[in-house]
CSV table of C-alpha atoms (C1' of nucleotides) in Angstrom, one decimal:
chain,number,residue,atom,x,y,z
A,1,UNK,CA,160.7,97.2,194.5
A,2,UNK,CA,161.3,93.7,195.7
A,3,UNK,CA,161.1,90.5,193.7
A,4,UNK,CA,157.5,89.8,194.6
A,5,UNK,CA,156.2,93.2,193.5
A,6,UNK,CA,158.2,92.9,190.2
A,7,UNK,CA,156.8,89.5,189.5
A,8,UNK,CA,153.3,90.8,190.3
A,9,UNK,CA,153.6,93.6,187.9
A,10,UNK,CA,154.9,91.4,185.2
A,11,UNK,CA,152.0,89.0,185.5
A,12,UNK,CA,149.6,91.9,185.5
A,13,UNK,CA,151.2,93.2,182.3
A,14,UNK,CA,150.9,89.7,180.8
A,15,UNK,CA,147.2,89.6,181.6
A,16,UNK,CA,146.7,93.1,180.2
A,17,UNK,CA,148.5,92.4,177.0
A,18,UNK,CA,146.8,89.1,176.4
A,19,UNK,CA,143.4,90.5,177.2
A,20,UNK,CA,143.9,93.4,174.8
A,21,UNK,CA,144.9,91.2,172.0
A,22,UNK,CA,141.9,88.9,172.6
A,23,UNK,CA,139.4,91.8,173.0
A,24,UNK,CA,140.7,93.2,169.7
A,25,UNK,CA,140.3,90.0,167.9
A,26,UNK,CA,137.1,88.6,169.2
A,27,UNK,CA,135.3,91.5,170.9
A,28,UNK,CA,134.2,91.9,174.5
A,29,UNK,CA,131.6,89.3,175.1
A,30,UNK,CA,133.2,86.7,173.0
A,31,UNK,CA,136.4,86.9,174.9
A,32,UNK,CA,135.9,84.7,178.0
A,33,UNK,CA,138.1,84.7,181.1
A,34,UNK,CA,138.9,81.2,180.1
A,35,UNK,CA,140.4,82.5,176.9
A,36,UNK,CA,142.6,84.9,178.8
A,37,UNK,CA,143.6,82.1,181.1
A,38,UNK,CA,144.6,80.0,178.1
A,39,UNK,CA,146.6,82.9,176.6
A,40,UNK,CA,148.5,83.8,179.8
A,41,UNK,CA,149.0,80.6,181.5
A,42,UNK,CA,147.8,82.3,184.6
A,43,UNK,CA,144.8,81.0,186.5
A,44,UNK,CA,141.3,82.3,186.8
A,45,UNK,CA,141.7,83.1,190.4
A,46,UNK,CA,144.9,85.0,189.7
A,47,UNK,CA,143.1,87.2,187.2
A,48,UNK,CA,140.5,88.0,189.8
A,49,UNK,CA,143.3,88.7,192.2
A,50,UNK,CA,144.7,91.4,190.0
A,51,UNK,CA,141.4,92.7,188.5
A,52,UNK,CA,138.1,93.2,190.1
A,53,UNK,CA,136.1,91.8,187.2
A,54,UNK,CA,136.1,91.3,183.5
A,55,UNK,CA,134.4,94.7,183.1
A,56,UNK,CA,137.1,96.3,185.3
A,57,UNK,CA,139.8,94.8,183.3
A,58,UNK,CA,138.3,96.0,180.1
A,59,UNK,CA,137.8,99.5,181.3
A,60,UNK,CA,141.4,99.6,182.5
A,61,UNK,CA,142.4,98.8,179.0
A,62,UNK,CA,140.3,101.5,177.5
A,63,UNK,CA,141.6,104.1,179.9
A,64,UNK,CA,145.2,103.1,179.2
A,65,UNK,CA,144.5,103.3,175.6
A,66,UNK,CA,143.1,106.8,175.7
A,67,UNK,CA,145.9,108.0,177.9
A,68,UNK,CA,148.5,106.7,175.4
A,69,UNK,CA,146.6,108.2,172.6
A,70,UNK,CA,146.7,111.6,174.3
A,71,UNK,CA,150.4,111.4,174.8
A,72,UNK,CA,151.1,110.4,171.2
A,73,UNK,CA,148.8,113.1,169.9
A,74,UNK,CA,150.3,115.9,172.0
A,75,UNK,CA,153.6,115.0,170.4
A,76,UNK,CA,152.2,115.4,166.9
A,77,UNK,CA,150.0,118.4,167.6
A,78,UNK,CA,152.7,121.0,167.5
A,79,UNK,CA,153.4,120.3,163.8
A,80,UNK,CA,150.0,121.7,162.8
A,81,UNK,CA,149.1,125.4,162.7
A,82,UNK,CA,145.5,125.9,161.9
A,83,UNK,CA,142.7,124.1,163.7
A,84,UNK,CA,141.5,122.6,160.4
A,85,UNK,CA,144.9,121.1,159.8
A,86,UNK,CA,144.9,119.7,163.4
A,87,UNK,CA,141.5,118.1,162.7
A,88,UNK,CA,142.8,116.4,159.5
A,89,UNK,CA,146.0,115.4,161.3
A,90,UNK,CA,144.1,114.1,164.3
A,91,UNK,CA,141.8,112.1,162.1
A,92,UNK,CA,144.7,110.5,160.2
A,93,UNK,CA,146.3,109.6,163.5
A,94,UNK,CA,143.1,108.3,164.8
A,95,UNK,CA,142.2,106.1,161.8
A,96,UNK,CA,145.7,104.6,161.7
A,97,UNK,CA,145.6,103.9,165.4
A,98,UNK,CA,142.1,102.5,165.3
A,99,UNK,CA,143.0,100.2,162.5
A,100,UNK,CA,145.9,98.8,164.3
A,101,UNK,CA,145.0,98.7,168.0
A,102,UNK,CA,141.3,98.8,167.6
A,103,UNK,CA,139.6,98.2,170.9
A,104,UNK,CA,137.1,100.2,168.9
A,105,UNK,CA,134.9,97.3,168.0
A,106,UNK,CA,135.0,95.8,171.4
A,107,UNK,CA,134.3,99.2,173.1
A,108,UNK,CA,131.4,100.0,170.8
A,109,UNK,CA,130.0,96.6,171.7
A,110,UNK,CA,130.7,97.2,175.4
A,111,UNK,CA,129.1,100.7,175.4
A,112,UNK,CA,126.0,99.3,173.9
A,113,UNK,CA,125.8,96.2,176.0
A,114,UNK,CA,123.4,96.1,178.9
A,115,UNK,CA,125.5,94.5,181.5
A,116,UNK,CA,127.4,97.5,182.8
A,117,UNK,CA,127.7,98.1,186.5
A,118,UNK,CA,127.1,101.6,187.9
A,119,UNK,CA,130.8,101.9,188.5
A,120,UNK,CA,131.3,101.0,184.9
A,121,UNK,CA,128.8,103.6,183.7
A,122,UNK,CA,130.8,106.1,185.8
A,123,UNK,CA,134.1,105.2,184.2
A,124,UNK,CA,132.6,105.3,180.7
A,125,UNK,CA,131.0,108.7,181.3
A,126,UNK,CA,134.5,109.9,182.3
A,127,UNK,CA,136.0,108.6,179.1
A,128,UNK,CA,133.3,110.3,177.0
A,129,UNK,CA,133.8,113.4,179.0
A,130,UNK,CA,137.5,113.4,178.2
A,131,UNK,CA,136.8,113.1,174.5
A,132,UNK,CA,134.3,116.0,174.7
A,133,UNK,CA,136.8,118.0,176.6
A,134,UNK,CA,139.3,117.4,173.9
A,135,UNK,CA,136.9,118.5,171.2
A,136,UNK,CA,135.7,121.5,173.1
A,137,UNK,CA,139.2,122.8,173.4
A,138,UNK,CA,139.8,122.3,169.7
A,139,UNK,CA,136.6,124.1,168.7
A,140,UNK,CA,137.1,126.9,171.1
A,141,UNK,CA,140.5,127.4,169.7
A,142,UNK,CA,139.1,127.6,166.2
A,143,UNK,CA,136.6,130.1,167.3
A,144,UNK,CA,139.2,132.3,169.0
A,145,UNK,CA,141.3,132.0,165.9
A,146,UNK,CA,138.5,133.5,163.9
A,147,UNK,CA,138.8,130.3,161.9
A,148,UNK,CA,135.5,128.9,163.0
A,149,UNK,CA,132.1,130.4,163.3
A,150,UNK,CA,130.9,131.1,166.8
A,151,UNK,CA,128.6,128.2,167.2
A,152,UNK,CA,127.4,126.5,170.4
A,153,UNK,CA,130.6,124.8,171.5
A,154,UNK,CA,129.0,122.0,173.4
A,155,UNK,CA,126.7,121.0,170.5
A,156,UNK,CA,129.5,121.0,168.0
A,157,UNK,CA,131.7,119.0,170.3
A,158,UNK,CA,129.0,116.3,170.7
A,159,UNK,CA,128.5,116.5,167.0
A,160,UNK,CA,132.1,115.7,166.3
A,161,UNK,CA,132.2,112.9,168.9
A,162,UNK,CA,129.0,111.5,167.3
A,163,UNK,CA,130.5,111.7,163.9
A,164,UNK,CA,133.6,109.8,164.9
A,165,UNK,CA,131.6,107.3,166.9
A,166,UNK,CA,129.4,106.6,163.9
A,167,UNK,CA,132.2,106.5,161.4
A,168,UNK,CA,134.1,104.0,163.5
A,169,UNK,CA,131.1,101.7,163.2
A,170,UNK,CA,130.5,102.3,159.6
A,171,UNK,CA,134.1,101.9,158.6
A,172,UNK,CA,134.6,98.4,160.0
A,173,UNK,CA,134.5,96.5,156.8
A,174,UNK,CA,136.7,99.1,154.9
A,175,UNK,CA,140.3,98.9,154.2
A,176,UNK,CA,142.7,101.4,155.8
A,177,UNK,CA,142.8,103.5,152.6
A,178,UNK,CA,139.1,103.5,152.1
A,179,UNK,CA,138.6,104.5,155.8
A,180,UNK,CA,141.1,107.3,155.5
A,181,UNK,CA,139.4,108.7,152.4
A,182,UNK,CA,136.0,108.4,154.1
A,183,UNK,CA,137.2,110.1,157.3
A,184,UNK,CA,138.9,112.9,155.4
A,185,UNK,CA,135.8,113.5,153.4
A,186,UNK,CA,133.7,113.6,156.5
A,187,UNK,CA,136.0,116.2,158.1
A,188,UNK,CA,135.8,118.2,154.9
A,189,UNK,CA,132.0,118.3,155.3
A,190,UNK,CA,132.3,119.2,158.9
A,191,UNK,CA,134.6,122.1,158.0
A,192,UNK,CA,132.9,123.4,154.9
A,193,UNK,CA,129.4,122.0,154.9
A,194,UNK,CA,127.5,120.8,151.9
A,195,UNK,CA,125.7,124.0,150.9
A,196,UNK,CA,127.2,125.8,148.0
A,197,UNK,CA,127.4,129.4,149.1
A,198,UNK,CA,127.7,129.6,152.8
A,199,UNK,CA,126.7,132.8,154.5
B,1,UNK,CA,90.8,84.2,155.6
B,2,UNK,CA,89.4,81.6,157.9
B,3,UNK,CA,89.2,81.7,161.7
B,4,UNK,CA,92.4,79.9,162.3
B,5,UNK,CA,94.5,82.2,160.1
B,6,UNK,CA,92.9,85.2,161.7
B,7,UNK,CA,93.7,83.8,165.2
B,8,UNK,CA,97.2,83.1,164.1
B,9,UNK,CA,97.8,86.6,162.8
B,10,UNK,CA,96.5,88.1,166.0
B,11,UNK,CA,98.8,86.1,168.2
B,12,UNK,CA,101.6,86.9,165.9
B,13,UNK,CA,100.8,90.6,166.3
B,14,UNK,CA,100.5,90.2,170.1
B,15,UNK,CA,104.0,88.7,170.1
B,16,UNK,CA,105.4,91.4,167.9
B,17,UNK,CA,103.8,94.2,170.0
B,18,UNK,CA,104.9,92.8,173.3
B,19,UNK,CA,108.4,92.1,172.0
B,20,UNK,CA,108.8,95.6,170.6
B,21,UNK,CA,107.7,97.2,173.9
B,22,UNK,CA,110.1,95.0,175.9
B,23,UNK,CA,113.1,95.5,173.5
B,24,UNK,CA,112.5,99.2,173.8
B,25,UNK,CA,112.4,99.2,177.5
B,26,UNK,CA,115.1,96.7,178.4
B,27,UNK,CA,117.3,96.4,175.3
B,28,UNK,CA,117.9,93.3,173.2
B,29,UNK,CA,119.9,91.0,175.4
B,30,UNK,CA,118.1,91.9,178.6
B,31,UNK,CA,114.8,90.9,177.0
B,32,UNK,CA,114.4,87.2,177.4
B,33,UNK,CA,112.0,84.9,175.6
B,34,UNK,CA,110.6,84.3,179.0
B,35,UNK,CA,109.8,88.0,179.3
B,36,UNK,CA,107.9,87.9,176.1
B,37,UNK,CA,106.1,84.8,177.2
B,38,UNK,CA,105.0,86.6,180.4
B,39,UNK,CA,103.9,89.6,178.5
B,40,UNK,CA,101.9,87.8,175.9
B,41,UNK,CA,100.4,84.8,177.7
B,42,UNK,CA,101.6,82.8,174.8
B,43,UNK,CA,104.0,79.9,175.3
B,44,UNK,CA,107.7,79.6,174.4
B,45,UNK,CA,106.9,76.9,171.9
B,46,UNK,CA,104.4,79.1,170.3
B,47,UNK,CA,106.8,81.9,169.8
B,48,UNK,CA,109.2,79.6,168.2
B,49,UNK,CA,106.4,78.3,166.1
B,50,UNK,CA,105.8,81.8,164.7
B,51,UNK,CA,109.4,83.0,164.6
B,52,UNK,CA,112.6,81.3,163.8
B,53,UNK,CA,114.6,82.7,166.6
B,54,UNK,CA,115.0,85.6,169.0
B,55,UNK,CA,117.3,87.2,166.4
B,56,UNK,CA,114.8,86.7,163.7
B,57,UNK,CA,112.0,88.2,165.7
B,58,UNK,CA,114.1,91.3,166.4
B,59,UNK,CA,115.1,91.7,162.8
B,60,UNK,CA,111.5,91.5,161.8
B,61,UNK,CA,110.7,94.3,164.2
B,62,UNK,CA,113.5,96.5,162.8
B,63,UNK,CA,112.5,95.9,159.2
B,64,UNK,CA,108.8,96.7,160.0
B,65,UNK,CA,109.9,99.8,161.8
B,66,UNK,CA,112.0,101.1,158.9
B,67,UNK,CA,109.2,100.3,156.5
B,68,UNK,CA,106.7,102.3,158.6
B,69,UNK,CA,109.1,105.1,158.9
B,70,UNK,CA,109.5,105.3,155.2
B,71,UNK,CA,105.8,105.5,154.7
B,72,UNK,CA,105.3,108.2,157.2
B,73,UNK,CA,108.2,110.2,155.8
B,74,UNK,CA,107.0,110.0,152.3
B,75,UNK,CA,103.8,111.6,153.4
B,76,UNK,CA,105.7,114.4,155.0
B,77,UNK,CA,108.3,114.9,152.4
B,78,UNK,CA,106.1,116.8,150.0
B,79,UNK,CA,105.7,119.7,152.3
B,80,UNK,CA,109.4,120.6,152.1
B,81,UNK,CA,110.9,122.3,149.0
B,82,UNK,CA,114.7,122.6,149.4
B,83,UNK,CA,116.8,119.6,150.4
B,84,UNK,CA,118.1,121.6,153.4
B,85,UNK,CA,114.5,121.9,154.6
B,86,UNK,CA,114.0,118.2,154.0
B,87,UNK,CA,117.0,117.4,156.1
B,88,UNK,CA,115.8,119.5,159.0
B,89,UNK,CA,112.3,118.1,158.6
B,90,UNK,CA,113.5,114.6,158.4
B,91,UNK,CA,115.7,115.0,161.5
B,92,UNK,CA,112.8,116.4,163.4
B,93,UNK,CA,110.7,113.5,162.4
B,94,UNK,CA,113.4,111.1,163.2
B,95,UNK,CA,114.1,112.4,166.7
B,96,UNK,CA,110.5,112.5,167.7
B,97,UNK,CA,110.1,109.0,166.4
B,98,UNK,CA,113.3,107.7,167.9
B,99,UNK,CA,112.3,109.0,171.3
B,100,UNK,CA,108.9,107.4,171.3
B,101,UNK,CA,109.4,104.1,169.5
B,102,UNK,CA,113.1,103.8,170.0
B,103,UNK,CA,114.3,100.4,169.0
B,104,UNK,CA,117.4,102.6,168.7
B,105,UNK,CA,119.1,101.5,171.8
B,106,UNK,CA,118.3,97.9,171.3
B,107,UNK,CA,119.4,98.0,167.7
B,108,UNK,CA,122.7,99.7,168.5
B,109,UNK,CA,123.2,97.0,171.1
B,110,UNK,CA,122.3,94.3,168.6
B,111,UNK,CA,124.5,95.7,165.8
B,112,UNK,CA,127.4,95.8,168.1
B,113,UNK,CA,126.8,92.5,169.6
B,114,UNK,CA,128.8,89.4,168.6
B,115,UNK,CA,126.2,86.8,168.4
B,116,UNK,CA,124.8,87.5,165.0
B,117,UNK,CA,124.1,84.7,162.5
B,118,UNK,CA,125.3,85.0,158.9
B,119,UNK,CA,121.6,85.5,157.9
B,120,UNK,CA,121.3,88.2,160.5
B,121,UNK,CA,124.4,90.0,159.1
B,122,UNK,CA,122.8,89.9,155.7
B,123,UNK,CA,119.5,91.4,156.9
B,124,UNK,CA,121.4,94.1,158.8
B,125,UNK,CA,123.5,94.9,155.8
B,126,UNK,CA,120.2,95.3,153.8
B,127,UNK,CA,118.9,97.7,156.4
B,128,UNK,CA,122.0,99.8,156.3
B,129,UNK,CA,121.9,99.7,152.6
B,130,UNK,CA,118.4,101.1,152.6
B,131,UNK,CA,119.5,104.0,154.8
B,132,UNK,CA,122.4,104.8,152.5
B,133,UNK,CA,120.1,104.6,149.5
B,134,UNK,CA,117.8,107.1,151.2
B,135,UNK,CA,120.7,109.5,151.9
B,136,UNK,CA,122.3,109.0,148.4
B,137,UNK,CA,119.0,110.0,146.9
B,138,UNK,CA,118.7,113.1,149.1
B,139,UNK,CA,122.2,114.2,148.4
B,140,UNK,CA,122.1,113.6,144.7
B,141,UNK,CA,119.0,115.7,144.6
B,142,UNK,CA,120.8,118.5,146.5
B,143,UNK,CA,123.6,118.4,144.0
B,144,UNK,CA,121.3,118.4,141.0
B,145,UNK,CA,119.5,121.4,142.5
B,146,UNK,CA,122.7,123.3,142.7
B,147,UNK,CA,122.0,123.5,146.4
B,148,UNK,CA,124.9,121.2,147.4
B,149,UNK,CA,128.5,121.1,146.3
B,150,UNK,CA,129.3,118.3,144.0
B,151,UNK,CA,131.0,116.0,146.5
B,152,UNK,CA,131.5,112.2,146.5
B,153,UNK,CA,127.9,111.1,147.1
B,154,UNK,CA,128.8,107.8,148.6
B,155,UNK,CA,131.2,109.4,151.2
B,156,UNK,CA,128.7,112.0,152.1
B,157,UNK,CA,125.9,109.4,152.5
B,158,UNK,CA,128.0,107.4,154.8
B,159,UNK,CA,129.0,110.5,156.7
B,160,UNK,CA,125.4,111.4,157.2
B,161,UNK,CA,124.5,107.8,158.3
B,162,UNK,CA,127.5,107.9,160.7
B,163,UNK,CA,126.4,111.2,162.1
B,164,UNK,CA,122.9,110.0,162.9
B,165,UNK,CA,124.2,106.7,164.2
B,166,UNK,CA,126.6,108.5,166.5
B,167,UNK,CA,124.1,111.1,167.6
B,168,UNK,CA,121.5,108.5,168.5
B,169,UNK,CA,124.0,107.0,170.9
B,170,UNK,CA,125.2,110.3,172.4
B,171,UNK,CA,121.6,111.6,172.8
B,172,UNK,CA,120.4,108.8,175.0
B,173,UNK,CA,120.4,110.6,178.3
B,174,UNK,CA,119.0,113.8,176.8
B,175,UNK,CA,115.5,115.1,176.9
B,176,UNK,CA,113.5,115.4,173.7
B,177,UNK,CA,114.1,119.1,173.6
B,178,UNK,CA,117.8,118.8,174.2
B,179,UNK,CA,118.0,116.1,171.6
B,180,UNK,CA,116.1,118.2,169.0
B,181,UNK,CA,118.4,121.1,169.6
B,182,UNK,CA,121.5,118.9,169.3
B,183,UNK,CA,120.3,117.3,166.1
B,184,UNK,CA,119.4,120.6,164.5
B,185,UNK,CA,122.7,122.0,165.4
B,186,UNK,CA,124.4,119.0,163.9
B,187,UNK,CA,122.5,119.4,160.7
B,188,UNK,CA,123.5,123.0,160.6
B,189,UNK,CA,127.1,122.0,160.7
B,190,UNK,CA,126.6,119.4,158.1
B,191,UNK,CA,125.0,122.0,155.8
B,192,UNK,CA,127.2,125.0,156.4
B,193,UNK,CA,130.4,123.7,158.0
B,194,UNK,CA,132.4,125.3,160.8
B,195,UNK,CA,134.8,127.3,158.7
B,196,UNK,CA,134.0,131.0,158.6
B,197,UNK,CA,134.3,131.8,154.9
B,198,UNK,CA,133.6,128.9,152.8
B,199,UNK,CA,135.1,128.7,149.3
C,1,DA,C1',163.1,79.8,211.4
C,2,DA,C1',158.6,81.1,212.6
C,3,DA,C1',155.0,84.1,211.6
C,4,DC,C1',153.0,86.7,208.1
C,5,DA,C1',151.6,88.7,203.7
C,6,DT,C1',151.3,88.3,199.0
C,7,DA,C1',150.6,85.8,194.8
C,8,DC,C1',148.5,82.1,192.7
C,9,DT,C1',145.6,77.6,191.7
C,10,DG,C1',141.6,75.4,189.7
C,11,DA,C1',137.5,72.9,190.9
C,12,DA,C1',132.9,74.0,191.9
C,13,DC,C1',129.0,77.1,191.9
C,14,DG,C1',125.1,79.4,190.4
C,15,DT,C1',122.6,81.6,187.1
C,16,DT,C1',120.9,82.8,182.8
C,17,DC,C1',118.8,81.6,178.4
C,18,DA,C1',117.8,80.3,173.8
C,19,DT,C1',116.2,76.4,171.7
C,20,DT,C1',114.1,71.8,171.2
C,21,DC,C1',110.8,68.2,171.7
C,22,DT,C1',106.9,65.6,172.9
C,23,DG,C1',102.4,65.9,173.3
C,24,DT,C1',97.6,68.1,173.0
C,25,DA,C1',93.9,71.0,171.5
C,26,DT,C1',91.6,73.4,167.8
C,27,DC,C1',90.1,74.0,163.4
C,28,DT,C1',89.8,72.7,158.2
C,29,DT,C1',88.9,69.7,154.5
C,30,DA,C1',87.5,65.6,152.1
D,1,DT,C1',83.0,62.5,161.0
D,2,DA,C1',87.4,61.0,160.3
D,3,DA,C1',91.9,62.5,158.7
D,4,DG,C1',95.0,65.9,158.4
D,5,DA,C1',97.0,70.3,159.2
D,6,DT,C1',97.8,74.1,162.1
D,7,DA,C1',98.4,76.4,166.5
D,8,DC,C1',99.9,76.1,171.0
D,9,DA,C1',101.8,74.4,175.7
D,10,DG,C1',105.6,74.0,178.9
D,11,DA,C1',108.9,70.9,180.9
D,12,DA,C1',113.5,69.4,179.7
D,13,DT,C1',117.9,70.3,177.6
D,14,DG,C1',122.4,71.8,177.4
D,15,DA,C1',125.8,75.0,177.0
D,16,DA,C1',128.2,79.1,178.4
D,17,DC,C1',130.5,82.0,181.7
D,18,DG,C1',131.7,85.1,185.4
D,19,DT,C1',132.7,84.8,190.0
D,20,DT,C1',134.0,82.7,194.4
D,21,DC,C1',136.6,80.1,197.7
D,22,DA,C1',139.3,76.9,200.2
D,23,DG,C1',143.7,75.8,199.9
D,24,DT,C1',148.8,76.0,198.4
D,25,DA,C1',153.2,78.1,197.4
D,26,DT,C1',156.5,81.7,197.3
D,27,DG,C1',158.6,85.4,199.1
D,28,DT,C1',159.2,89.0,203.1
D,29,DT,C1',159.7,90.4,207.8
D,30,DT,C1',160.9,89.9,212.7
DNA sequence: AAACATACTGAACGTTCATTCTGTATCTTA
DNA sequence: TAAGATACAGAATGAACGTTCAGTATGTTT
C-alpha cells in the first residue's frame, strides 16, 4: 500500500470515528455534515469523496457495529452451555455494549425516519435479517436441545427482536444497572412466562 | 353555543381529521403544514390560530387517539374473564385498530425524532405513563387472581410496553392476518414462556 | 519531468418548511 | 350600529442542510 492509499484510509477512519461519536451524542438528524467537518478538519467535499451520502455513512457505521458485535459475541458464546444462559449472557453483553457505544438511539431514529433511499431500505432490511437469523439459530438450538417448546421459530425470533427493539427505546432514561435489571427480568418472562402453572 | 363557536369547532375538526389522515399516510415529518392546508382548504395562518405548532397538533391527535382507544376497550373488556383472555382480546383490538387508524408509524417516527420541545417531551412521557398504568393494572390483577406469578410489576409492565412497541415496528410490512398471528404468538410466549417445564 | 490519477477544498446552490405578521372578513355584544 | 372580539388569509421570513462542482494540491506512473 503506497503513501496515498494509507493517507486515504486514515482520513476515512477519522471521518468514521468522528461521525460515530457525533451520531451517538446528538442522534442522526441533529448531526450535520458541517458538524463532522468541524470534528475532523476534513472538508465537506472530502467527506462526499469518501462516502456516497450522509445516509451511506451512517449505514456503514451500523454495519461495522453489527459485525464487531458478532465477533465479540462469538468469543463469549462458548462459555455458556444452555440456550437460556446464552440468552442472559447475550443480553448482558448487549446492554453493556448499547450503553457505551450506543448508535441505538440514532439508529432507532433513523429506522423510523422517512427520508430513507431505496438502497438504504435494502441495507436496513439486511441488518434486520441478520438479527433475525441470529435469533432463529438460537431458538432452533433451544428446541433441538429439548430446552424450548417447539413453537413457530419465525414468530418467536421476531418476538425476541421486537422485545429488544422496544426495550432499547424504553430503557433510554435508565441507568446501566436499572437497564440490566429490566432486561434480565424481560428475558425471564420470555423464558418462563407469566402464567403460574405452565402446561 | 353561537354560530361562530360552532363554525370554529367545525374547522378545528376539519383540520384534525385531515391531519390525522395525512400523518397516517405519509408519516410525521413528511406531512407538511402545506399539505394540511391543501387538504382542508384552510389557510396556514388559520391552522396556527387553532394549534400552537405542528408538534402540538400531532400530540393532540395522539392524545385523542389514546383516549378513544381506552373508551372502546373498556366497552370490550367486560366480555373477558381471565387476564390471559383480556390480553389476547386487547391485542386483537389493538392490532385491528393499529392497522386501520395507525398513527403508529408516525408516532414511532415522532418519538424517535430529535426535534421535540420540552413541552412535547412532557406530553409524550404522560402518554407512555398512561400505557404503563394500563399494563400495571392488568398485571396486578393477574397476580391477585393467582393467574400470574408474583413478579416485579413495574418491570413486567415495561416489558409488555416494549414488546408492543417493538412489534408495531416489526409488523409494518405484514398483512393484517400475519400481524395478528405474530402478535398472538408473542402474547403466548409472554404468558407461557419458551422453556419446556416451567417451575 | 510531464502526464495522470487520486485526494481534497469550500463556496454556492437549491430546496424544504415551520412559523410569523399584517391585514381583512365575519360575527357578537353593548 | 358602532366597537370589539374572533376567525381566517396568504405572502414573506429565515434558518437549516445535504449535495454538487469547479478548481487545487499531492502523490504516482511512464
